Amino acid sequence: MEVKNICCIGAGYVGGPTMAVIALKCPHINVTVVDANPDKIKAWNGPLDELPVYEPGLAEVVKEARGRNLFFSDDISGSIEKAEMIFMAVNTPTKTEGEGAGMAADLRYIEACAKDIAKFSKSDKIVIEKSTLPVRTAEKIKEILEENSTDIHFEILSNPEFLAEGTAIQDLFKSDRVLIGGDETESGQKAVQALVDIYANWIPKEKILTTNVWSSELAKLASNAMLAQRISSINSLSALCEKTGANIDELSKAIGMDHRIGPHFLKASVGFGGSCFQKDILNLVYL
Ligand SMILES: NC(=O)c1ccc[n+]([C@@H]2O[C@H](COP(=O)([O-])OP(=O)(O)OC[C@H]3O[C@@H](n4cnc5c(N)ncnc54)[C@H](O)[C@@H]3O)[C@@H](O)[C@H]2O)c1
């Protein structure tokens, strides 16, 4: 299937840079990024040195694609209606109340997105989970879509984002892998292929991994847990070094030279931070 119009709901840290790179690499596709926060859209349309996200290389990408085939808009309904493919890149913070408070992911923004997609769609859509979500969320999204619309076929894919803040553009240009999860049905596989075709404009085919939806949803949480675990382990070993006269940098080097372990994420420091590790691990433990 040929995709001519993409819509992304959520113009944040993930939605903005990922869609800017898709637009840059796919000049034949119109990409519109929408957000419930009009100030954010205004900022994305404003001066390049005041974009709402700072990432090395982002301003250059936006400069080339914005106004050509990359648009930031507050017309959520019109952009959903026009698109064949819709990414959901809204925030999924830790729940602060109700069942699972302090651990589970708060899915209210994803649910609101799904309701909007159902409400404004007049033709079949491929709906893509770009946000980090608990495994089996696609089932819940499908339920919301089907309850709130009639006669429209929605195909749900999982396509988690692995970029790291600070190296987002390089990570998007040269991803270690792009993960796409879809249903094993014929229409599911067609949708998977449509998304593979988009990434194949710049990502080598062998780095585009296709799986079932549940593996893809779970792989993102698992990946962040494995990375955080290395930081926690090396920090615990650092405490032991301080008591025993061993040197943590020497230890990291000695461990990391083992090809089964590898050298990355073995630098002792303060505990892990950033916007994702804590919430994603809490979510995984809750699951
Ligand atoms: N930040 C990262 O480094 C990173 C990396 C990988 C994955 N992720 C995941 O990607 C998702 C998005 O993260 P982010 O950092 O971009 O969040 P963010 O808070 O920067 O952006 C989310 C945007 O969604 C908008 N939004 C929320 N509900 C909406 C709705 N119903 N309709 C329209 N717009 C709506 C918000 O106004 C906000 O601008 C999360 O699930 C996160 O875990 C983040």
mmCIF file of C-alpha atoms and ligand atoms in Angstrom:
data_model
loop_
_atom_site.group_PDB
_atom_site.id
_atom_site.type_symbol
_atom_site.label_atom_id
_atom_site.label_comp_id
_atom_site.label_asym_id
_atom_site.label_seq_id
_atom_site.Cartn_x
_atom_site.Cartn_y
_atom_site.Cartn_z
ATOM 1 C CA MET A 1 0.000 0.000 0.000
ATOM 2 C CA GLU A 2 1.229 3.480 -0.831
ATOM 3 C CA VAL A 3 1.350 5.935 2.055
ATOM 4 C CA LYS A 4 1.088 9.590 1.031
ATOM 5 C CA ASN A 5 0.100 11.231 4.295
ATOM 6 C CA ILE A 6 1.345 10.497 7.802
ATOM 7 C CA CYS A 7 -0.032 12.090 10.963
ATOM 8 C CA CYS A 8 1.758 11.959 14.298
ATOM 9 C CA ILE A 9 -0.145 12.754 17.489
ATOM 10 C CA GLY A 10 2.294 14.217 20.041
ATOM 11 C CA ALA A 11 4.906 16.830 19.108
ATOM 12 C CA GLY A 12 7.208 16.074 22.039
ATOM 13 C CA TYR A 13 10.678 14.689 22.454
ATOM 14 C CA VAL A 14 9.904 11.633 20.346
ATOM 15 C CA GLY A 15 7.196 12.839 17.947
ATOM 16 C CA GLY A 16 9.067 15.968 16.797
ATOM 17 C CA PRO A 17 12.503 14.513 15.937
ATOM 18 C CA THR A 18 11.270 11.149 14.603
ATOM 19 C CA MET A 19 8.771 12.749 12.240
ATOM 20 C CA ALA A 20 11.302 15.385 11.134
ATOM 21 C CA VAL A 21 13.680 12.577 10.126
ATOM 22 C CA ILE A 22 10.949 10.581 8.348
ATOM 23 C CA ALA A 23 9.985 13.734 6.413
ATOM 24 C CA LEU A 24 13.623 14.451 5.538
ATOM 25 C CA LYS A 25 14.252 10.923 4.282
ATOM 26 C CA CYS A 26 10.870 10.501 2.543
ATOM 27 C CA PRO A 27 10.245 13.686 0.554
ATOM 28 C CA HIS A 28 7.402 11.898 -1.274
ATOM 29 C CA ILE A 29 5.335 11.643 1.946
ATOM 30 C CA ASN A 30 3.571 14.513 3.719
ATOM 31 C CA VAL A 31 4.156 14.335 7.477
ATOM 32 C CA THR A 32 1.960 16.369 9.812
ATOM 33 C CA VAL A 33 2.698 16.500 13.534
ATOM 34 C CA VAL A 34 -0.177 17.580 15.779
ATOM 35 C CA ASP A 35 -0.384 18.248 19.510
ATOM 36 C CA ALA A 36 -3.029 19.172 22.057
ATOM 37 C CA ASN A 37 -0.717 21.957 23.266
ATOM 38 C CA PRO A 38 -0.935 24.873 20.791
ATOM 39 C CA ASP A 39 2.158 26.575 22.280
ATOM 40 C CA LYS A 40 4.247 23.566 21.326
ATOM 41 C CA ILE A 41 3.007 23.695 17.743
ATOM 42 C CA LYS A 42 3.727 27.426 17.629
ATOM 43 C CA ALA A 43 7.271 26.781 18.852
ATOM 44 C CA TRP A 44 7.859 24.025 16.247
ATOM 45 C CA ASN A 45 6.790 26.562 13.602
ATOM 46 C CA GLY A 46 8.972 29.298 15.120
ATOM 47 C CA PRO A 47 12.679 30.227 14.895
ATOM 48 C CA LEU A 48 15.032 27.264 14.448
ATOM 49 C CA ASP A 49 17.067 28.192 17.526
ATOM 50 C CA GLU A 50 13.960 28.102 19.711
ATOM 51 C CA LEU A 51 12.461 24.700 18.780
ATOM 52 C CA PRO A 52 10.795 22.987 21.778
ATOM 53 C CA VAL A 53 13.356 20.153 21.663
ATOM 54 C CA TYR A 54 17.106 20.723 21.598
ATOM 55 C CA GLU A 55 19.058 17.988 19.844
ATOM 56 C CA PRO A 56 22.281 18.394 17.867
ATOM 57 C CA GLY A 57 21.379 18.315 14.153
ATOM 58 C CA LEU A 58 17.615 18.713 14.670
ATOM 59 C CA ALA A 59 17.411 22.346 13.528
ATOM 60 C CA GLU A 60 19.127 21.437 10.240
ATOM 61 C CA VAL A 61 16.651 18.603 9.601
ATOM 62 C CA VAL A 62 13.666 20.832 10.407
ATOM 63 C CA LYS A 63 15.084 23.631 8.241
ATOM 64 C CA GLU A 64 15.201 21.373 5.198
ATOM 65 C CA ALA A 65 11.863 19.606 5.575
ATOM 66 C CA ARG A 66 9.565 22.126 7.291
ATOM 67 C CA GLY A 67 7.093 23.650 4.853
ATOM 68 C CA ARG A 68 8.207 21.179 2.147
ATOM 69 C CA ASN A 69 6.634 17.945 3.454
ATOM 70 C CA LEU A 70 6.880 18.447 7.235
ATOM 71 C CA PHE A 71 4.102 20.369 8.939
ATOM 72 C CA PHE A 72 3.306 21.176 12.567
ATOM 73 C CA SER A 73 -0.390 21.813 13.050
ATOM 74 C CA ASP A 74 -3.105 22.128 15.690
ATOM 75 C CA ASP A 75 -5.709 20.739 13.273
ATOM 76 C CA ILE A 76 -5.937 17.305 14.921
ATOM 77 C CA SER A 77 -9.205 16.248 13.266
ATOM 78 C CA GLY A 78 -8.222 17.252 9.707
ATOM 79 C CA SER A 79 -4.770 15.683 9.993
ATOM 80 C CA ILE A 80 -6.189 12.369 11.263
ATOM 81 C CA GLU A 81 -8.816 12.331 8.522
ATOM 82 C CA LYS A 82 -6.277 12.884 5.758
ATOM 83 C CA ALA A 83 -3.611 10.386 6.900
ATOM 84 C CA GLU A 84 -3.373 6.716 5.915
ATOM 85 C CA MET A 85 -0.906 6.121 8.738
ATOM 86 C CA ILE A 86 -1.121 7.614 12.249
ATOM 87 C CA PHE A 87 1.641 7.481 14.859
ATOM 88 C CA MET A 88 0.767 7.862 18.524
ATOM 89 C CA ALA A 89 3.722 9.514 20.290
ATOM 90 C CA VAL A 90 2.064 10.885 23.409
ATOM 91 C CA ASN A 91 3.486 10.718 26.931
ATOM 92 C CA THR A 92 3.009 7.618 29.108
ATOM 93 C CA PRO A 93 4.058 8.682 32.639
ATOM 94 C CA THR A 94 3.778 6.563 35.788
ATOM 95 C CA LYS A 95 0.239 6.484 37.194
ATOM 96 C CA THR A 96 -0.205 8.675 40.277
ATOM 97 C CA GLU A 97 -3.592 7.361 41.399
ATOM 98 C CA GLY A 98 -5.883 4.347 41.128
ATOM 99 C CA GLU A 99 -4.883 0.739 40.529
ATOM 100 C CA GLY A 100 -1.125 0.418 39.961
ATOM 101 C CA ALA A 101 -0.370 3.971 41.233
ATOM 102 C CA GLY A 102 3.394 4.562 41.478
ATOM 103 C CA MET A 103 4.197 1.633 39.152
ATOM 104 C CA ALA A 104 1.920 1.142 36.130
ATOM 105 C CA ALA A 105 1.938 3.372 33.036
ATOM 106 C CA ASP A 106 -0.787 5.991 32.854
ATOM 107 C CA LEU A 107 -2.493 5.293 29.540
ATOM 108 C CA ARG A 108 -4.974 8.160 29.610
ATOM 109 C CA TYR A 109 -3.193 10.098 26.829
ATOM 110 C CA ILE A 110 -3.014 7.024 24.590
ATOM 111 C CA GLU A 111 -6.687 6.338 25.220
ATOM 112 C CA ALA A 112 -7.559 9.946 24.338
ATOM 113 C CA CYS A 113 -5.558 9.574 21.115
ATOM 114 C CA ALA A 114 -7.379 6.370 20.197
ATOM 115 C CA LYS A 115 -10.746 8.068 20.801
ATOM 116 C CA ASP A 116 -9.738 10.974 18.542
ATOM 117 C CA ILE A 117 -8.586 8.578 15.827
ATOM 118 C CA ALA A 118 -11.916 6.711 15.984
ATOM 119 C CA LYS A 119 -13.881 9.953 15.978
ATOM 120 C CA PHE A 120 -12.183 11.666 13.053
ATOM 121 C CA SER A 121 -11.367 8.718 10.758
ATOM 122 C CA LYS A 122 -13.460 8.321 7.632
ATOM 123 C CA SER A 123 -11.282 5.677 5.942
ATOM 124 C CA ASP A 124 -9.125 2.684 6.964
ATOM 125 C CA LYS A 125 -5.997 3.543 8.956
ATOM 126 C CA ILE A 126 -2.746 2.028 10.101
ATOM 127 C CA VAL A 127 -2.332 3.094 13.731
ATOM 128 C CA ILE A 128 1.178 2.908 15.147
ATOM 129 C CA GLU A 129 2.226 2.749 18.790
ATOM 130 C CA LYS A 130 5.354 4.921 18.955
ATOM 131 C CA SER A 131 4.961 5.622 22.693
ATOM 132 C CA THR A 132 6.419 3.102 25.152
ATOM 133 C CA LEU A 133 3.509 0.952 26.288
ATOM 134 C CA PRO A 134 2.871 -2.095 28.452
ATOM 135 C CA VAL A 135 2.638 -5.356 26.539
ATOM 136 C CA ARG A 136 -0.921 -6.043 25.223
ATOM 137 C CA THR A 137 -1.864 -2.342 24.957
ATOM 138 C CA ALA A 138 -2.649 -2.851 21.262
ATOM 139 C CA GLU A 139 -5.601 -4.989 22.348
ATOM 140 C CA LYS A 140 -6.995 -2.135 24.435
ATOM 141 C CA ILE A 141 -6.434 0.387 21.618
ATOM 142 C CA LYS A 142 -8.272 -1.865 19.164
ATOM 143 C CA GLU A 143 -11.192 -2.113 21.580
ATOM 144 C CA ILE A 144 -11.430 1.689 21.884
ATOM 145 C CA LEU A 145 -11.166 2.153 18.112
ATOM 146 C CA GLU A 146 -13.819 -0.442 17.361
ATOM 147 C CA GLU A 147 -16.210 0.776 20.073
ATOM 148 C CA ASN A 148 -16.034 4.343 18.828
ATOM 149 C CA SER A 149 -16.302 3.915 15.066
ATOM 150 C CA THR A 150 -18.113 1.808 12.484
ATOM 151 C CA ASP A 151 -17.117 0.325 9.126
ATOM 152 C CA ILE A 152 -13.476 1.382 9.370
ATOM 153 C CA HIS A 153 -10.611 -1.092 9.533
ATOM 154 C CA PHE A 154 -7.797 -0.168 11.906
ATOM 155 C CA GLU A 155 -4.560 -2.108 11.753
ATOM 156 C CA ILE A 156 -2.408 -1.596 14.857
ATOM 157 C CA LEU A 157 1.372 -1.815 14.755
ATOM 158 C CA SER A 158 3.965 -1.431 17.471
ATOM 159 C CA ASN A 159 7.069 0.575 16.538
ATOM 160 C CA PRO A 160 8.827 1.573 19.776
ATOM 161 C CA GLU A 161 11.406 4.324 19.725
ATOM 162 C CA PHE A 162 14.942 3.601 20.931
ATOM 163 C CA LEU A 163 16.484 7.076 20.564
ATOM 164 C CA ALA A 164 18.385 8.536 23.511
ATOM 165 C CA GLU A 165 18.032 12.189 24.476
ATOM 166 C CA GLY A 166 21.156 14.065 23.386
ATOM 167 C CA THR A 167 21.892 11.800 20.393
ATOM 168 C CA ALA A 168 18.374 11.587 18.955
ATOM 169 C CA ILE A 169 19.196 12.613 15.386
ATOM 170 C CA GLN A 170 22.220 10.333 15.051
ATOM 171 C CA ASP A 171 20.202 7.506 16.634
ATOM 172 C CA LEU A 172 17.419 8.060 14.098
ATOM 173 C CA PHE A 173 19.787 8.324 11.127
ATOM 174 C CA LYS A 174 21.736 5.206 12.115
ATOM 175 C CA SER A 175 19.448 3.086 14.261
ATOM 176 C CA ASP A 176 20.916 -0.136 15.679
ATOM 177 C CA ARG A 177 17.581 -1.599 14.661
ATOM 178 C CA VAL A 178 14.052 -0.515 13.839
ATOM 179 C CA LEU A 179 11.462 -2.761 15.439
ATOM 180 C CA ILE A 180 8.012 -3.236 13.898
ATOM 181 C CA GLY A 181 5.416 -5.526 15.437
ATOM 182 C CA GLY A 182 2.224 -6.457 13.627
ATOM 183 C CA ASP A 183 -0.552 -9.016 13.430
ATOM 184 C CA GLU A 184 0.190 -12.214 11.559
ATOM 185 C CA THR A 185 -2.976 -11.766 9.433
ATOM 186 C CA GLU A 186 -2.777 -10.731 5.783
ATOM 187 C CA SER A 187 -3.864 -7.149 6.530
ATOM 188 C CA GLY A 188 -1.456 -7.022 9.474
ATOM 189 C CA GLN A 189 1.447 -8.053 7.293
ATOM 190 C CA LYS A 190 0.459 -5.510 4.606
ATOM 191 C CA ALA A 191 0.558 -2.769 7.225
ATOM 192 C CA VAL A 192 3.936 -3.992 8.499
ATOM 193 C CA GLN A 193 5.267 -3.870 4.936
ATOM 194 C CA ALA A 194 3.967 -0.307 4.479
ATOM 195 C CA LEU A 195 5.977 0.801 7.525
ATOM 196 C CA VAL A 196 9.033 -1.241 6.518
ATOM 197 C CA ASP A 197 8.915 0.556 3.130
ATOM 198 C CA ILE A 198 9.087 3.927 4.884
ATOM 199 C CA TYR A 199 12.128 3.074 7.036
ATOM 200 C CA ALA A 200 13.810 1.320 4.111
ATOM 201 C CA ASN A 201 14.339 4.780 2.582
ATOM 202 C CA TRP A 202 17.394 5.108 4.843
ATOM 203 C CA ILE A 203 17.719 2.114 7.202
ATOM 204 C CA PRO A 204 19.440 -1.016 5.792
ATOM 205 C CA LYS A 205 16.913 -3.857 5.401
ATOM 206 C CA GLU A 206 18.775 -6.200 7.771
ATOM 207 C CA LYS A 207 18.310 -3.665 10.573
ATOM 208 C CA ILE A 208 14.523 -3.582 10.202
ATOM 209 C CA LEU A 209 13.214 -6.279 12.475
ATOM 210 C CA THR A 210 9.609 -7.467 12.219
ATOM 211 C CA THR A 211 7.915 -9.411 15.013
ATOM 212 C CA ASN A 212 4.471 -9.964 16.421
ATOM 213 C CA VAL A 213 2.885 -6.990 18.236
ATOM 214 C CA TRP A 214 3.461 -8.354 21.746
ATOM 215 C CA SER A 215 7.182 -9.048 21.266
ATOM 216 C CA SER A 216 7.663 -5.532 19.962
ATOM 217 C CA GLU A 217 5.756 -3.874 22.824
ATOM 218 C CA LEU A 218 7.668 -5.928 25.405
ATOM 219 C CA ALA A 219 11.088 -5.507 23.749
ATOM 220 C CA LYS A 220 11.175 -1.784 24.497
ATOM 221 C CA LEU A 221 10.562 -2.246 28.243
ATOM 222 C CA ALA A 222 12.968 -5.195 28.322
ATOM 223 C CA SER A 223 15.661 -3.226 26.523
ATOM 224 C CA ASN A 224 15.480 -0.310 28.974
ATOM 225 C CA ALA A 225 15.510 -2.738 31.924
ATOM 226 C CA MET A 226 18.675 -4.465 30.617
ATOM 227 C CA LEU A 227 20.423 -1.106 30.113
ATOM 228 C CA ALA A 228 19.434 0.200 33.556
ATOM 229 C CA GLN A 229 20.488 -3.087 35.135
ATOM 230 C CA ARG A 230 24.045 -2.616 33.853
ATOM 231 C CA ILE A 231 24.227 0.860 35.397
ATOM 232 C CA SER A 232 22.908 -0.439 38.719
ATOM 233 C CA SER A 233 25.313 -3.384 38.675
ATOM 234 C CA ILE A 234 28.401 -1.304 37.931
ATOM 235 C CA ASN A 235 27.410 1.207 40.631
ATOM 236 C CA SER A 236 27.036 -1.604 43.178
ATOM 237 C CA LEU A 237 30.458 -2.913 42.167
ATOM 238 C CA SER A 238 31.830 0.620 42.549
ATOM 239 C CA ALA A 239 30.741 0.608 46.211
ATOM 240 C CA LEU A 240 32.576 -2.687 46.662
ATOM 241 C CA CYS A 241 35.683 -1.200 44.992
ATOM 242 C CA GLU A 242 35.713 1.618 47.538
ATOM 243 C CA LYS A 243 35.794 -0.908 50.384
ATOM 244 C CA THR A 244 38.372 -3.229 48.881
ATOM 245 C CA GLY A 245 40.942 -1.083 47.075
ATOM 246 C CA ALA A 246 39.877 -2.281 43.633
ATOM 247 C CA ASN A 247 39.529 0.460 40.996
ATOM 248 C CA ILE A 248 36.135 0.709 39.275
ATOM 249 C CA ASP A 249 37.529 2.047 35.963
ATOM 250 C CA GLU A 250 40.024 -0.817 35.789
ATOM 251 C CA LEU A 251 37.254 -3.225 36.676
ATOM 252 C CA SER A 252 34.891 -1.819 33.982
ATOM 253 C CA LYS A 253 37.613 -2.154 31.356
ATOM 254 C CA ALA A 254 38.453 -5.695 32.403
ATOM 255 C CA ILE A 255 34.798 -6.758 32.351
ATOM 256 C CA GLY A 256 33.895 -4.864 29.173
ATOM 257 C CA MET A 257 36.672 -6.439 27.089
ATOM 258 C CA ASP A 258 34.816 -9.742 27.317
ATOM 259 C CA HIS A 259 32.905 -9.829 24.010
ATOM 260 C CA ARG A 260 29.973 -11.534 25.730
ATOM 261 C CA ILE A 261 29.581 -8.467 27.977
ATOM 262 C CA GLY A 262 30.823 -5.523 25.880
ATOM 263 C CA PRO A 263 32.021 -2.109 27.095
ATOM 264 C CA HIS A 264 28.867 0.034 26.958
ATOM 265 C CA PHE A 265 26.865 1.227 29.960
ATOM 266 C CA LEU A 266 29.608 0.153 32.377
ATOM 267 C CA LYS A 267 30.677 3.575 33.640
ATOM 268 C CA ALA A 268 30.099 4.007 37.364
ATOM 269 C CA SER A 269 28.438 7.276 38.302
ATOM 270 C CA VAL A 270 25.301 8.541 39.996
ATOM 271 C CA GLY A 271 22.275 6.279 39.527
ATOM 272 C CA PHE A 272 20.459 6.270 36.212
ATOM 273 C CA GLY A 273 18.299 9.247 35.312
ATOM 274 C CA GLY A 274 16.548 10.599 32.231
ATOM 275 C CA SER A 275 12.873 10.514 31.451
ATOM 276 C CA CYS A 276 12.374 6.812 30.718
ATOM 277 C CA PHE A 277 14.389 4.251 32.699
ATOM 278 C CA GLN A 278 12.631 4.699 36.015
ATOM 279 C CA LYS A 279 9.083 4.737 34.661
ATOM 280 C CA ASP A 280 9.697 1.881 32.217
ATOM 281 C CA ILE A 281 11.241 -0.367 34.875
ATOM 282 C CA LEU A 282 8.424 0.348 37.323
ATOM 283 C CA ASN A 283 6.018 -0.533 34.534
ATOM 284 C CA LEU A 284 7.838 -3.788 33.741
ATOM 285 C CA VAL A 285 7.948 -4.806 37.405
ATOM 286 C CA TYR A 286 4.234 -4.028 37.667
ATOM 287 C CA LEU A 287 3.542 -6.261 34.656
HETATM 288 N N1 LIG B 1 12.021 11.099 25.600
HETATM 289 C C1 LIG B 1 12.705 10.037 25.229
HETATM 290 O O1 LIG B 1 13.934 10.012 25.231
HETATM 291 C C2 LIG B 1 11.990 8.789 24.776
HETATM 292 C C3 LIG B 1 12.695 7.800 24.095
HETATM 293 C C4 LIG B 1 12.014 6.666 23.652
HETATM 294 C C5 LIG B 1 10.658 6.539 23.907
HETATM 295 N N2 LIG B 1 9.998 7.493 24.595
HETATM 296 C C6 LIG B 1 8.543 7.303 24.808
HETATM 297 O O2 LIG B 1 7.845 8.072 23.829
HETATM 298 C C7 LIG B 1 6.598 8.583 24.367
HETATM 299 C C8 LIG B 1 6.560 10.096 24.224
HETATM 300 O O3 LIG B 1 7.612 10.625 25.011
HETATM 301 P P1 LIG B 1 8.073 12.137 24.857
HETATM 302 O O4 LIG B 1 9.337 12.250 25.621
HETATM 303 O O5 LIG B 1 8.037 12.544 23.422
HETATM 304 O O6 LIG B 1 6.891 12.909 25.622
HETATM 305 P P2 LIG B 1 6.612 14.465 25.643
HETATM 306 O O7 LIG B 1 5.950 14.743 26.942
HETATM 307 O O8 LIG B 1 7.851 15.224 25.253
HETATM 308 O O9 LIG B 1 5.564 14.688 24.445
HETATM 309 C C9 LIG B 1 4.277 14.159 24.451
HETATM 310 C C10 LIG B 1 3.360 15.159 23.723
HETATM 311 O O10 LIG B 1 2.085 14.574 23.548
HETATM 312 C C11 LIG B 1 1.102 15.601 23.658
HETATM 313 N N3 LIG B 1 -0.192 14.986 23.947
HETATM 314 C C12 LIG B 1 -0.568 14.263 25.043
HETATM 315 N N4 LIG B 1 -1.830 13.802 24.891
HETATM 316 C C13 LIG B 1 -2.268 14.236 23.681
HETATM 317 C C14 LIG B 1 -3.481 14.068 22.955
HETATM 318 N N5 LIG B 1 -4.491 13.325 23.442
HETATM 319 N N6 LIG B 1 -3.588 14.652 21.747
HETATM 320 C C15 LIG B 1 -2.568 15.396 21.236
HETATM 321 N N7 LIG B 1 -1.394 15.570 21.865
HETATM 322 C C16 LIG B 1 -1.244 14.998 23.076
HETATM 323 C C17 LIG B 1 1.630 16.476 24.779
HETATM 324 O O11 LIG B 1 1.059 17.790 24.724
HETATM 325 C C18 LIG B 1 3.135 16.464 24.493
HETATM 326 O O12 LIG B 1 3.533 17.555 23.689
HETATM 327 C C19 LIG B 1 6.571 8.067 25.819
HETATM 328 O O13 LIG B 1 5.828 6.881 25.855
HETATM 329 C C20 LIG B 1 8.030 7.796 26.142
HETATM 330 O O14 LIG B 1 8.174 6.796 27.116
HETATM 331 C C21 LIG B 1 10.617 8.629 25.013
#
